[in-house]
Amino acid sequence: LDARRDEHRATGARLERARAAAPVGPALELYDEAGRAHRAAAAAERAARERLPDAHRDATGERLAALEHGLREDLGSLSAARRAEQRAAALAAERAGLDRDALADEDTLADAADWLAGWETLRAAHERRVEDAREAATRAARLEGEIAPARRRLEAARERDRLAGAVGTAEAGLLNARERAARARERWLDLKERRLLGIAAELAAGLGPGEPCKVCGATEHPAPARAAAGHVDRAEEERALDAAQKADTAREHAEGELRALRDALERAAAEAGPDTAEALAALLDTTRRAFAEAREAGGDAHAAREALERAEREHDLRVEARQAAQLRITARTAHREHLDAELRALEEELALARGGEETVARRAALLERELAALGAALDAVRTAATAADDLEKAAARLDDTALRAGFDNPSLAAEALLPAGAQRELQDRLDRWRSEAAGAAAELADPGVAAAAALPPADPAASLRPRSRRSW
């Protein structure tokens, strides 16, 4: 135990230095944290400055603040430029609209000019169509009036031809009737003559004794006539007379029929004229076809008039459209000149505001990026300055705490620091050694040994004397 006395004395001293340095731990941690923050802020400042233009990378914080203020003023001035750019875009769109409208009006004028150039020809065609339809309607009316007479002439011609045949037949019949009538009369006259020649025998046949003769009145009849062979009696004569009368009646009827047929033939011939039935049928067919064609052509009269009216209305619309387009073109020209003047003024203003960029938005985006870079750099500079100040304060606080704890510099205090577990381990080691030493002294019953075994606590002041304050 005595041989380990120096070791345990050093252990006690180490434990005492660690306990003395314990107040320095928080200040040391604060200093370390401030150091890390300072290094991070310095790295962030370097990175932020790398994003700045070359001319501004080494600028002071005051210079960066002035640059940021200037950029903010420039961005503020771009709000009016944005409105001007929007107005210019609206003017350009309106100008493009005017150009489109101008093209449409030019197309309208060209279309109207082309259409109106053919108006006289078109109107003449429509009027000719109306006139043709009117003439066709008139012709159809005339032809319709000709159809009935032509049909009657055809019927009369056909009747004429039929009656001509009937007249021929009737003439032949009349001739036969006359011959029959002549033969019947001749036979009757022959029979009458023969009867007259044999009338004495016929009268004698009626005589009786004592009866007066119808011719001479005598009552005596010494030699009455006798009927000869082929004698014709009254009945036969009357039959021959009746046949002759009937033949005359048939002849008269045939003559009447013939006269009627001849009269009808004369009337039919007069109505039919000299043309044949075939020629009249062809004429009627031609008239009917011509009537159908004329009626069809005449039926177009209403449509032709409507087409003419539509064409006239379209002509009026085309004229109005042309006049309206000319008025719009005149008004649009003046308006376009006004827009062009305003647009030129805006473009000059925008050219300055854009600063070489294509649009104000791109110029604003560029300024905003520059402003963001300046702002980030300025924030980084300020943060780095704050971190440096915090580091300096933490270092001063650490120096002061280390001196008050009895250490010449913070490094010695940092070296003396031990974790709580390590301190407990050292304390346990010392306690065990002292306990063993006290037990051994008691066993020896030697007061000197016991006194020697009782190790006084190490005095840290012996090795950690207060010295002058300095930073490390």
Short mmCIF file of C-alpha atoms in Angstrom, two decimals:
data_model
loop_
_atom_site.label_atom_id
_atom_site.label_comp_id
_atom_site.label_asym_id
_atom_site.label_seq_id
_atom_site.Cartn_x
_atom_site.Cartn_y
_atom_site.Cartn_z
CA LEU A 1 0.00 0.00 0.00
CA ASP A 2 2.81 2.35 0.82
CA ALA A 3 4.40 1.59 -2.52
CA ARG A 4 1.22 2.77 -4.26
CA ARG A 5 1.01 5.96 -2.23
CA ASP A 6 2.37 8.21 -5.02
CA GLU A 7 0.05 6.66 -7.52
CA HIS A 8 -2.94 7.29 -5.37
CA ARG A 9 -1.72 10.73 -4.52
CA ALA A 10 -1.54 11.49 -8.25
CA THR A 11 -4.99 9.97 -8.69
CA GLY A 12 -6.34 12.22 -5.99
CA ALA A 13 -4.70 15.22 -7.58
CA ARG A 14 -6.12 14.25 -10.99
CA LEU A 15 -9.56 13.92 -9.47
CA GLU A 16 -9.23 17.29 -7.79
CA ARG A 17 -8.15 18.96 -11.07
CA ALA A 18 -11.12 17.40 -12.82
CA ARG A 19 -13.47 18.71 -10.14
CA ALA A 20 -11.84 22.13 -10.34
CA ALA A 21 -12.25 22.15 -14.13
CA ALA A 22 -15.93 21.12 -14.03
CA PRO A 23 -17.22 24.78 -14.17
CA VAL A 24 -15.13 25.28 -17.29
CA GLY A 25 -17.02 22.47 -19.19
CA PRO A 26 -20.14 24.48 -20.10
CA ALA A 27 -18.05 27.43 -21.23
CA LEU A 28 -15.90 25.08 -23.26
CA GLU A 29 -18.94 23.48 -24.87
CA LEU A 30 -20.34 26.94 -25.59
CA TYR A 31 -17.02 27.91 -27.15
CA ASP A 32 -16.92 24.75 -29.24
CA GLU A 33 -20.47 25.36 -30.40
CA ALA A 34 -19.66 28.97 -31.24
CA GLY A 35 -16.60 27.75 -33.13
CA ARG A 36 -18.64 25.31 -35.19
CA ALA A 37 -21.22 28.01 -35.88
CA HIS A 38 -18.46 30.39 -36.89
CA ARG A 39 -16.87 27.88 -39.25
CA ALA A 40 -20.23 27.05 -40.78
CA ALA A 41 -21.07 30.75 -41.17
CA ALA A 42 -17.68 31.41 -42.74
CA ALA A 43 -18.16 28.54 -45.20
CA ALA A 44 -21.66 29.77 -46.00
CA GLU A 45 -20.26 33.27 -46.54
CA ARG A 46 -17.62 31.95 -48.92
CA ALA A 47 -20.24 29.94 -50.82
CA ALA A 48 -22.60 32.91 -50.97
CA ARG A 49 -19.83 35.18 -52.23
CA GLU A 50 -18.96 32.61 -54.91
CA ARG A 51 -22.42 33.13 -56.34
CA LEU A 52 -21.89 36.89 -56.67
CA PRO A 53 -20.42 38.57 -59.75
CA ASP A 54 -16.64 38.89 -59.64
CA ALA A 55 -16.86 42.63 -58.99
CA HIS A 56 -18.89 42.07 -55.80
CA ARG A 57 -17.30 38.97 -54.29
CA ASP A 58 -14.94 40.88 -52.02
CA ALA A 59 -17.33 43.72 -51.20
CA THR A 60 -17.92 44.68 -47.61
CA GLY A 61 -21.22 44.17 -45.89
CA GLU A 62 -22.00 47.87 -46.23
CA ARG A 63 -21.29 47.69 -49.95
CA LEU A 64 -23.46 44.59 -50.32
CA ALA A 65 -26.26 46.31 -48.44
CA ALA A 66 -26.01 49.30 -50.74
CA LEU A 67 -26.08 47.04 -53.79
CA GLU A 68 -29.11 45.21 -52.42
CA HIS A 69 -30.92 48.48 -51.81
CA GLY A 70 -30.18 49.56 -55.37
CA LEU A 71 -31.46 46.29 -56.79
CA ARG A 72 -34.65 46.60 -54.77
CA GLU A 73 -35.20 50.07 -56.21
CA ASP A 74 -34.58 48.70 -59.71
CA LEU A 75 -37.10 45.91 -59.13
CA GLY A 76 -39.59 48.42 -57.81
CA SER A 77 -39.18 50.49 -60.95
CA LEU A 78 -39.92 47.39 -63.08
CA SER A 79 -43.53 47.27 -61.87
CA ALA A 80 -44.33 50.21 -64.13
CA ALA A 81 -42.35 48.50 -66.89
CA ARG A 82 -44.43 45.35 -66.40
CA ARG A 83 -47.58 47.39 -66.83
CA ALA A 84 -46.04 49.01 -69.89
CA GLU A 85 -45.11 45.58 -71.24
CA GLN A 86 -48.64 44.31 -70.63
CA ARG A 87 -49.99 47.37 -72.38
CA ALA A 88 -47.54 46.80 -75.24
CA ALA A 89 -48.63 43.15 -75.48
CA ALA A 90 -52.26 44.24 -75.48
CA LEU A 91 -51.49 46.81 -78.17
CA ALA A 92 -49.61 44.19 -80.22
CA ALA A 93 -52.52 41.78 -79.85
CA GLU A 94 -54.95 44.52 -80.84
CA ARG A 95 -52.66 45.39 -83.75
CA ALA A 96 -52.61 41.74 -84.81
CA GLY A 97 -56.38 41.68 -84.50
CA LEU A 98 -56.58 44.74 -86.72
CA ASP A 99 -54.36 43.01 -89.25
CA ARG A 100 -56.58 39.93 -89.18
CA ASP A 101 -59.65 42.11 -89.53
CA ALA A 102 -57.93 43.95 -92.36
CA LEU A 103 -57.27 40.68 -94.15
CA ALA A 104 -60.88 39.66 -93.61
CA ASP A 105 -62.11 42.99 -94.98
CA GLU A 106 -59.75 42.74 -97.92
CA ASP A 107 -61.12 39.28 -98.63
CA THR A 108 -64.62 40.73 -98.32
CA LEU A 109 -63.78 43.51 -100.77
CA ALA A 110 -62.16 41.11 -103.21
CA ASP A 111 -65.05 38.68 -102.95
CA ALA A 112 -67.60 41.47 -103.35
CA ALA A 113 -65.69 42.90 -106.31
CA ASP A 114 -65.51 39.52 -108.00
CA TRP A 115 -69.19 38.88 -107.40
CA LEU A 116 -70.33 42.35 -108.43
CA ALA A 117 -68.18 42.19 -111.56
CA GLY A 118 -70.43 39.43 -112.84
CA TRP A 119 -73.65 40.96 -111.55
CA GLU A 120 -74.91 42.30 -114.87
CA THR A 121 -74.34 38.96 -116.56
CA LEU A 122 -75.94 37.14 -113.65
CA ARG A 123 -78.93 39.44 -113.55
CA ALA A 124 -79.38 39.17 -117.33
CA ALA A 125 -79.27 35.39 -117.01
CA HIS A 126 -81.90 35.44 -114.25
CA GLU A 127 -84.08 37.88 -116.19
CA ARG A 128 -83.70 35.76 -119.31
CA ARG A 129 -84.70 32.72 -117.29
CA VAL A 130 -87.78 34.55 -116.01
CA GLU A 131 -88.64 35.73 -119.52
CA ASP A 132 -88.10 32.26 -120.97
CA ALA A 133 -90.36 30.79 -118.30
CA ARG A 134 -92.99 33.46 -119.00
CA GLU A 135 -92.81 32.82 -122.74
CA ALA A 136 -92.96 29.09 -122.12
CA ALA A 137 -96.05 29.57 -119.95
CA THR A 138 -97.66 31.65 -122.71
CA ARG A 139 -96.67 29.06 -125.29
CA ALA A 140 -98.03 26.31 -123.07
CA ALA A 141 -101.36 28.13 -122.81
CA ARG A 142 -101.47 28.55 -126.57
CA LEU A 143 -100.51 24.92 -127.20
CA GLU A 144 -103.03 23.76 -124.65
CA GLY A 145 -105.67 25.62 -126.66
CA GLU A 146 -104.44 23.91 -129.83
CA ILE A 147 -104.63 20.41 -128.42
CA ALA A 148 -108.43 20.19 -128.31
CA PRO A 149 -108.90 21.41 -131.92
CA ALA A 150 -106.13 19.13 -133.10
CA ARG A 151 -107.74 16.26 -131.25
CA ARG A 152 -111.12 17.12 -132.80
CA ARG A 153 -109.55 17.32 -136.28
CA LEU A 154 -107.89 13.95 -135.69
CA GLU A 155 -111.20 12.49 -134.54
CA ALA A 156 -112.95 14.13 -137.52
CA ALA A 157 -110.28 12.73 -139.87
CA ARG A 158 -110.71 9.31 -138.42
CA GLU A 159 -114.49 9.73 -138.67
CA ARG A 160 -114.05 10.99 -142.21
CA ASP A 161 -112.04 7.93 -143.13
CA ARG A 162 -114.59 5.70 -141.44
CA LEU A 163 -117.49 7.52 -143.09
CA ALA A 164 -115.78 7.34 -146.48
CA GLY A 165 -115.76 3.59 -146.13
CA ALA A 166 -119.30 3.62 -144.84
CA VAL A 167 -120.39 5.81 -147.79
CA GLY A 168 -118.83 3.37 -150.19
CA THR A 169 -120.59 0.53 -148.48
CA ALA A 170 -123.83 2.54 -148.41
CA GLU A 171 -123.51 3.39 -152.10
CA ALA A 172 -123.03 -0.28 -152.90
CA GLY A 173 -126.01 -1.09 -150.66
CA LEU A 174 -128.08 1.62 -152.34
CA LEU A 175 -127.18 0.28 -155.72
CA ASN A 176 -128.25 -3.18 -154.59
CA ALA A 177 -131.41 -1.73 -153.06
CA ARG A 178 -132.21 0.10 -156.26
CA GLU A 179 -131.60 -3.01 -158.29
CA ARG A 180 -133.78 -5.03 -155.92
CA ALA A 181 -136.44 -2.34 -156.00
CA ALA A 182 -136.28 -2.22 -159.80
CA ARG A 183 -136.50 -5.96 -160.08
CA ALA A 184 -139.35 -6.07 -157.57
CA ARG A 185 -141.22 -3.36 -159.48
CA GLU A 186 -140.56 -5.01 -162.81
CA ARG A 187 -141.85 -8.29 -161.40
CA TRP A 188 -144.88 -6.58 -159.94
CA LEU A 189 -145.54 -4.80 -163.23
CA ASP A 190 -144.99 -8.07 -165.06
CA LEU A 191 -147.34 -9.86 -162.75
CA LYS A 192 -149.83 -7.01 -162.99
CA GLU A 193 -149.65 -7.10 -166.72
CA ARG A 194 -150.04 -10.82 -166.80
CA ARG A 195 -152.92 -10.54 -164.40
CA LEU A 196 -154.54 -7.92 -166.58
CA LEU A 197 -154.10 -10.23 -169.48
CA GLY A 198 -155.83 -12.98 -167.56
CA ILE A 199 -158.31 -10.76 -165.78
CA ALA A 200 -161.19 -12.11 -167.99
CA ALA A 201 -160.74 -15.59 -166.70
CA GLU A 202 -160.55 -14.17 -163.17
CA LEU A 203 -163.74 -12.25 -163.71
CA ALA A 204 -165.39 -15.25 -165.36
CA ALA A 205 -164.54 -17.34 -162.40
CA GLY A 206 -166.81 -15.07 -160.42
CA LEU A 207 -169.75 -15.24 -162.81
CA GLY A 208 -172.76 -17.33 -162.04
CA PRO A 209 -175.90 -17.99 -164.03
CA GLY A 210 -178.15 -14.95 -163.99
CA GLU A 211 -175.55 -12.76 -162.18
CA PRO A 212 -174.62 -9.55 -163.95
CA CYS A 213 -171.16 -9.22 -165.38
CA LYS A 214 -169.05 -6.68 -163.51
CA VAL A 215 -167.71 -5.42 -166.75
CA CYS A 216 -170.68 -5.33 -169.12
CA GLY A 217 -173.61 -6.04 -166.81
CA ALA A 218 -174.93 -8.88 -168.94
CA THR A 219 -176.64 -11.72 -167.21
CA GLU A 220 -175.90 -14.19 -169.84
CA HIS A 221 -172.48 -15.54 -170.18
CA PRO A 222 -172.29 -17.64 -173.30
CA ALA A 223 -168.48 -18.04 -173.46
CA PRO A 224 -166.71 -17.16 -170.23
CA ALA A 225 -162.93 -17.00 -170.42
CA ARG A 226 -160.83 -19.81 -169.10
CA ALA A 227 -157.64 -19.31 -167.03
CA ALA A 228 -154.53 -20.09 -169.07
CA ALA A 229 -151.41 -21.82 -167.80
CA GLY A 230 -149.24 -19.46 -165.52
CA HIS A 231 -152.19 -17.34 -164.64
CA VAL A 232 -151.41 -14.62 -162.00
CA ASP A 233 -154.05 -14.08 -159.47
CA ARG A 234 -154.72 -11.09 -157.31
CA ALA A 235 -152.92 -12.46 -154.24
CA GLU A 236 -149.75 -13.08 -156.19
CA GLU A 237 -149.93 -9.60 -157.67
CA GLU A 238 -150.45 -8.10 -154.26
CA ARG A 239 -147.51 -10.04 -152.89
CA ALA A 240 -145.38 -8.77 -155.76
CA LEU A 241 -146.66 -5.26 -155.08
CA ASP A 242 -145.87 -5.59 -151.42
CA ALA A 243 -142.39 -6.85 -152.25
CA ALA A 244 -141.91 -3.96 -154.69
CA GLN A 245 -143.06 -1.46 -152.05
CA LYS A 246 -140.75 -2.97 -149.48
CA ALA A 247 -137.88 -2.86 -151.96
CA ASP A 248 -138.71 0.81 -152.64
CA THR A 249 -138.79 1.45 -148.89
CA ALA A 250 -135.42 -0.30 -148.50
CA ARG A 251 -134.09 1.76 -151.41
CA GLU A 252 -135.41 4.96 -149.88
CA HIS A 253 -133.89 3.98 -146.52
CA ALA A 254 -130.59 3.22 -148.22
CA GLU A 255 -130.78 6.55 -150.00
CA GLY A 256 -131.50 8.28 -146.67
CA GLU A 257 -128.63 6.52 -144.96
CA LEU A 258 -126.35 7.39 -147.85
CA ARG A 259 -127.42 11.04 -147.71
CA ALA A 260 -126.82 11.07 -143.93
CA LEU A 261 -123.42 9.43 -144.35
CA ARG A 262 -122.54 11.85 -147.13
CA ASP A 263 -123.61 14.78 -144.97
CA ALA A 264 -121.61 13.45 -142.00
CA LEU A 265 -118.68 12.77 -144.32
CA GLU A 266 -118.88 16.29 -145.65
CA ARG A 267 -118.93 17.72 -142.14
CA ALA A 268 -116.06 15.47 -140.98
CA ALA A 269 -114.07 16.30 -144.10
CA ALA A 270 -114.72 20.00 -143.58
CA GLU A 271 -113.55 19.78 -139.93
CA ALA A 272 -110.60 17.46 -140.61
CA GLY A 273 -109.34 19.39 -143.59
CA PRO A 274 -107.20 17.93 -146.32
CA ASP A 275 -104.67 16.28 -143.95
CA THR A 276 -104.62 12.58 -143.35
CA ALA A 277 -105.39 11.04 -139.98
CA GLU A 278 -101.76 9.94 -139.66
CA ALA A 279 -100.54 13.47 -140.27
CA LEU A 280 -103.08 14.86 -137.79
CA ALA A 281 -102.09 12.22 -135.20
CA ALA A 282 -98.44 13.18 -135.63
CA LEU A 283 -99.39 16.87 -135.34
CA LEU A 284 -101.39 16.17 -132.15
CA ASP A 285 -98.51 14.19 -130.67
CA THR A 286 -96.07 16.97 -131.54
CA THR A 287 -98.42 19.56 -130.03
CA ARG A 288 -98.80 17.53 -126.86
CA ARG A 289 -95.03 17.10 -126.48
CA ALA A 290 -94.47 20.78 -127.15
CA PHE A 291 -97.17 21.60 -124.58
CA ALA A 292 -95.56 19.31 -121.99
CA GLU A 293 -92.18 20.88 -122.59
CA ALA A 294 -93.58 24.39 -122.51
CA ARG A 295 -95.60 23.64 -119.38
CA GLU A 296 -92.50 22.24 -117.67
CA ALA A 297 -90.46 25.25 -118.73
CA GLY A 298 -93.26 27.56 -117.73
CA GLY A 299 -93.42 25.86 -114.33
CA ASP A 300 -89.94 27.29 -113.63
CA ALA A 301 -91.37 30.82 -113.63
CA HIS A 302 -91.90 30.96 -109.86
CA ALA A 303 -88.48 29.50 -109.10
CA ALA A 304 -86.90 31.81 -111.66
CA ARG A 305 -88.52 34.87 -110.07
CA GLU A 306 -87.41 33.74 -106.62
CA ALA A 307 -83.88 33.15 -107.91
CA LEU A 308 -83.86 36.66 -109.41
CA GLU A 309 -85.12 38.14 -106.14
CA ARG A 310 -82.48 36.22 -104.17
CA ALA A 311 -79.79 37.42 -106.53
CA GLU A 312 -81.01 41.01 -106.16
CA ARG A 313 -81.01 40.70 -102.37
CA GLU A 314 -77.52 39.23 -102.46
CA HIS A 315 -76.45 42.08 -104.72
CA ASP A 316 -77.71 44.59 -102.16
CA LEU A 317 -75.95 42.69 -99.35
CA ARG A 318 -72.71 42.58 -101.34
CA VAL A 319 -72.87 46.31 -101.98
CA GLU A 320 -73.57 46.98 -98.30
CA ALA A 321 -70.75 44.61 -97.25
CA ARG A 322 -68.34 46.37 -99.60
CA GLN A 323 -69.30 49.80 -98.27
CA ALA A 324 -69.06 48.61 -94.65
CA ALA A 325 -65.65 47.02 -95.30
CA GLN A 326 -64.39 50.24 -96.89
CA LEU A 327 -65.60 52.25 -93.88
CA ARG A 328 -63.95 49.80 -91.48
CA ILE A 329 -60.69 49.93 -93.41
CA THR A 330 -60.67 53.72 -93.26
CA ALA A 331 -61.39 53.76 -89.52
CA ARG A 332 -58.91 50.95 -88.89
CA THR A 333 -56.12 52.81 -90.67
CA ALA A 334 -56.40 55.76 -88.32
CA HIS A 335 -56.64 53.50 -85.29
CA ARG A 336 -53.62 51.47 -86.43
CA GLU A 337 -51.55 54.64 -86.77
CA HIS A 338 -52.49 55.63 -83.21
CA LEU A 339 -51.59 52.16 -81.92
CA ASP A 340 -48.27 52.18 -83.77
CA ALA A 341 -47.31 55.51 -82.25
CA GLU A 342 -48.16 54.36 -78.73
CA LEU A 343 -46.44 51.04 -79.29
CA ARG A 344 -43.23 52.72 -80.48
CA ALA A 345 -43.16 54.91 -77.37
CA LEU A 346 -43.70 51.89 -75.13
CA GLU A 347 -41.01 49.88 -76.90
CA GLU A 348 -38.49 52.67 -76.35
CA GLU A 349 -39.41 52.73 -72.66
CA LEU A 350 -39.25 48.96 -72.41
CA ALA A 351 -35.91 48.75 -74.17
CA LEU A 352 -34.41 50.76 -71.30
CA ALA A 353 -36.27 48.79 -68.65
CA ARG A 354 -35.33 45.38 -70.05
CA GLY A 355 -31.64 46.13 -69.91
CA GLY A 356 -30.84 43.93 -72.87
CA GLU A 357 -33.16 41.10 -71.79
CA GLU A 358 -35.92 39.82 -74.00
CA THR A 359 -38.76 40.69 -71.62
CA VAL A 360 -39.31 42.66 -68.46
CA ALA A 361 -40.13 39.41 -66.70
CA ARG A 362 -36.74 37.99 -67.65
CA ARG A 363 -35.08 41.23 -66.56
CA ALA A 364 -36.99 41.06 -63.28
CA ALA A 365 -36.08 37.39 -62.87
CA LEU A 366 -32.42 38.25 -63.43
CA LEU A 367 -32.60 41.09 -60.91
CA GLU A 368 -34.44 38.84 -58.49
CA ARG A 369 -31.72 36.21 -58.83
CA GLU A 370 -29.06 38.86 -58.31
CA LEU A 371 -31.03 40.26 -55.37
CA ALA A 372 -31.41 36.77 -53.92
CA ALA A 373 -27.69 36.16 -54.31
CA LEU A 374 -26.88 39.55 -52.75
CA GLY A 375 -29.39 38.97 -49.98
CA ALA A 376 -28.01 35.51 -49.30
CA ALA A 377 -24.44 36.88 -49.33
CA LEU A 378 -25.43 39.79 -47.08
CA ASP A 379 -27.20 37.44 -44.68
CA ALA A 380 -24.17 35.15 -44.76
CA VAL A 381 -21.83 38.08 -44.07
CA ARG A 382 -24.00 39.25 -41.21
CA THR A 383 -24.34 35.73 -39.87
CA ALA A 384 -20.58 35.23 -40.12
CA ALA A 385 -19.98 38.54 -38.31
CA THR A 386 -22.44 37.54 -35.62
CA ALA A 387 -20.83 34.12 -35.37
CA ALA A 388 -17.38 35.72 -35.09
CA ASP A 389 -18.63 38.04 -32.35
CA ASP A 390 -20.27 35.11 -30.56
CA LEU A 391 -17.02 33.15 -30.88
CA GLU A 392 -15.01 36.04 -29.42
CA LYS A 393 -17.46 36.37 -26.55
CA ALA A 394 -17.38 32.62 -25.94
CA ALA A 395 -13.55 32.69 -25.94
CA ALA A 396 -13.48 35.57 -23.44
CA ARG A 397 -16.02 33.77 -21.27
CA LEU A 398 -13.94 30.57 -21.46
CA ASP A 399 -10.73 32.43 -20.54
CA ASP A 400 -12.41 34.05 -17.61
CA THR A 401 -14.00 30.80 -16.42
CA ALA A 402 -10.71 28.90 -16.75
CA LEU A 403 -8.79 31.56 -14.76
CA ARG A 404 -11.41 31.61 -12.05
CA ALA A 405 -11.17 27.82 -11.88
CA GLY A 406 -7.42 28.13 -11.31
CA PHE A 407 -6.17 27.15 -14.76
CA ASP A 408 -3.58 29.15 -16.65
CA ASN A 409 -5.41 28.69 -19.97
CA PRO A 410 -8.50 26.92 -21.22
CA SER A 411 -6.39 24.15 -22.72
CA LEU A 412 -5.25 23.04 -19.27
CA ALA A 413 -8.81 23.14 -18.06
CA ALA A 414 -9.91 21.12 -21.07
CA GLU A 415 -7.19 18.56 -20.35
CA ALA A 416 -8.28 18.36 -16.69
CA LEU A 417 -11.90 17.72 -17.52
CA LEU A 418 -13.17 14.20 -16.94
CA PRO A 419 -16.60 12.74 -17.49
CA ALA A 420 -18.68 12.05 -14.38
CA GLY A 421 -18.19 8.28 -14.81
CA ALA A 422 -14.41 8.65 -14.94
CA GLN A 423 -14.51 10.82 -11.84
CA ARG A 424 -16.57 8.20 -9.99
CA GLU A 425 -14.13 5.51 -11.04
CA LEU A 426 -11.18 7.53 -9.65
CA GLN A 427 -13.09 8.24 -6.45
CA ASP A 428 -13.93 4.56 -6.05
CA ARG A 429 -10.28 3.68 -6.58
CA LEU A 430 -9.17 6.16 -3.90
CA ASP A 431 -11.87 5.00 -1.54
CA ARG A 432 -10.81 1.39 -1.90
CA TRP A 433 -7.17 2.26 -1.34
CA ARG A 434 -7.97 4.30 1.76
CA SER A 435 -10.22 1.57 3.08
CA GLU A 436 -7.49 -1.00 2.57
CA ALA A 437 -4.92 1.33 4.16
CA ALA A 438 -7.16 2.00 7.17
CA GLY A 439 -7.76 -1.75 7.60
CA ALA A 440 -4.08 -2.50 7.42
CA ALA A 441 -3.27 0.22 9.95
CA ALA A 442 -5.87 -1.13 12.32
CA GLU A 443 -4.41 -4.58 12.07
CA LEU A 444 -0.93 -3.22 12.72
CA ALA A 445 -2.21 -1.19 15.66
CA ASP A 446 0.42 1.22 14.81
CA PRO A 447 -0.68 4.76 15.22
CA GLY A 448 2.06 6.00 12.95
CA VAL A 449 1.09 3.68 10.21
CA ALA A 450 -2.54 4.62 10.62
CA ALA A 451 -1.64 8.26 10.49
CA ALA A 452 0.44 7.70 7.44
CA ALA A 453 -2.31 5.69 5.82
CA ALA A 454 -4.75 8.54 6.13
CA LEU A 455 -3.99 10.37 2.85
CA PRO A 456 -5.00 13.94 3.01
CA PRO A 457 -6.91 15.17 -0.04
CA ALA A 458 -4.64 16.64 -2.68
CA ASP A 459 -4.51 20.43 -2.83
CA PRO A 460 -5.09 21.50 -6.37
CA ALA A 461 -3.97 24.96 -5.52
CA ALA A 462 -0.45 23.66 -5.22
CA SER A 463 -0.24 22.97 -8.96
CA LEU A 464 -2.97 25.29 -10.27
CA ARG A 465 -2.01 28.64 -8.85
CA PRO A 466 -3.92 31.66 -10.14
CA ARG A 467 -2.00 33.32 -12.94
CA SER A 468 -2.57 36.20 -15.36
CA ARG A 469 -5.62 35.97 -17.69
CA ARG A 470 -4.89 35.30 -21.33
CA SER A 471 -6.73 33.89 -24.33
CA TRP A 472 -5.64 30.71 -26.01
#
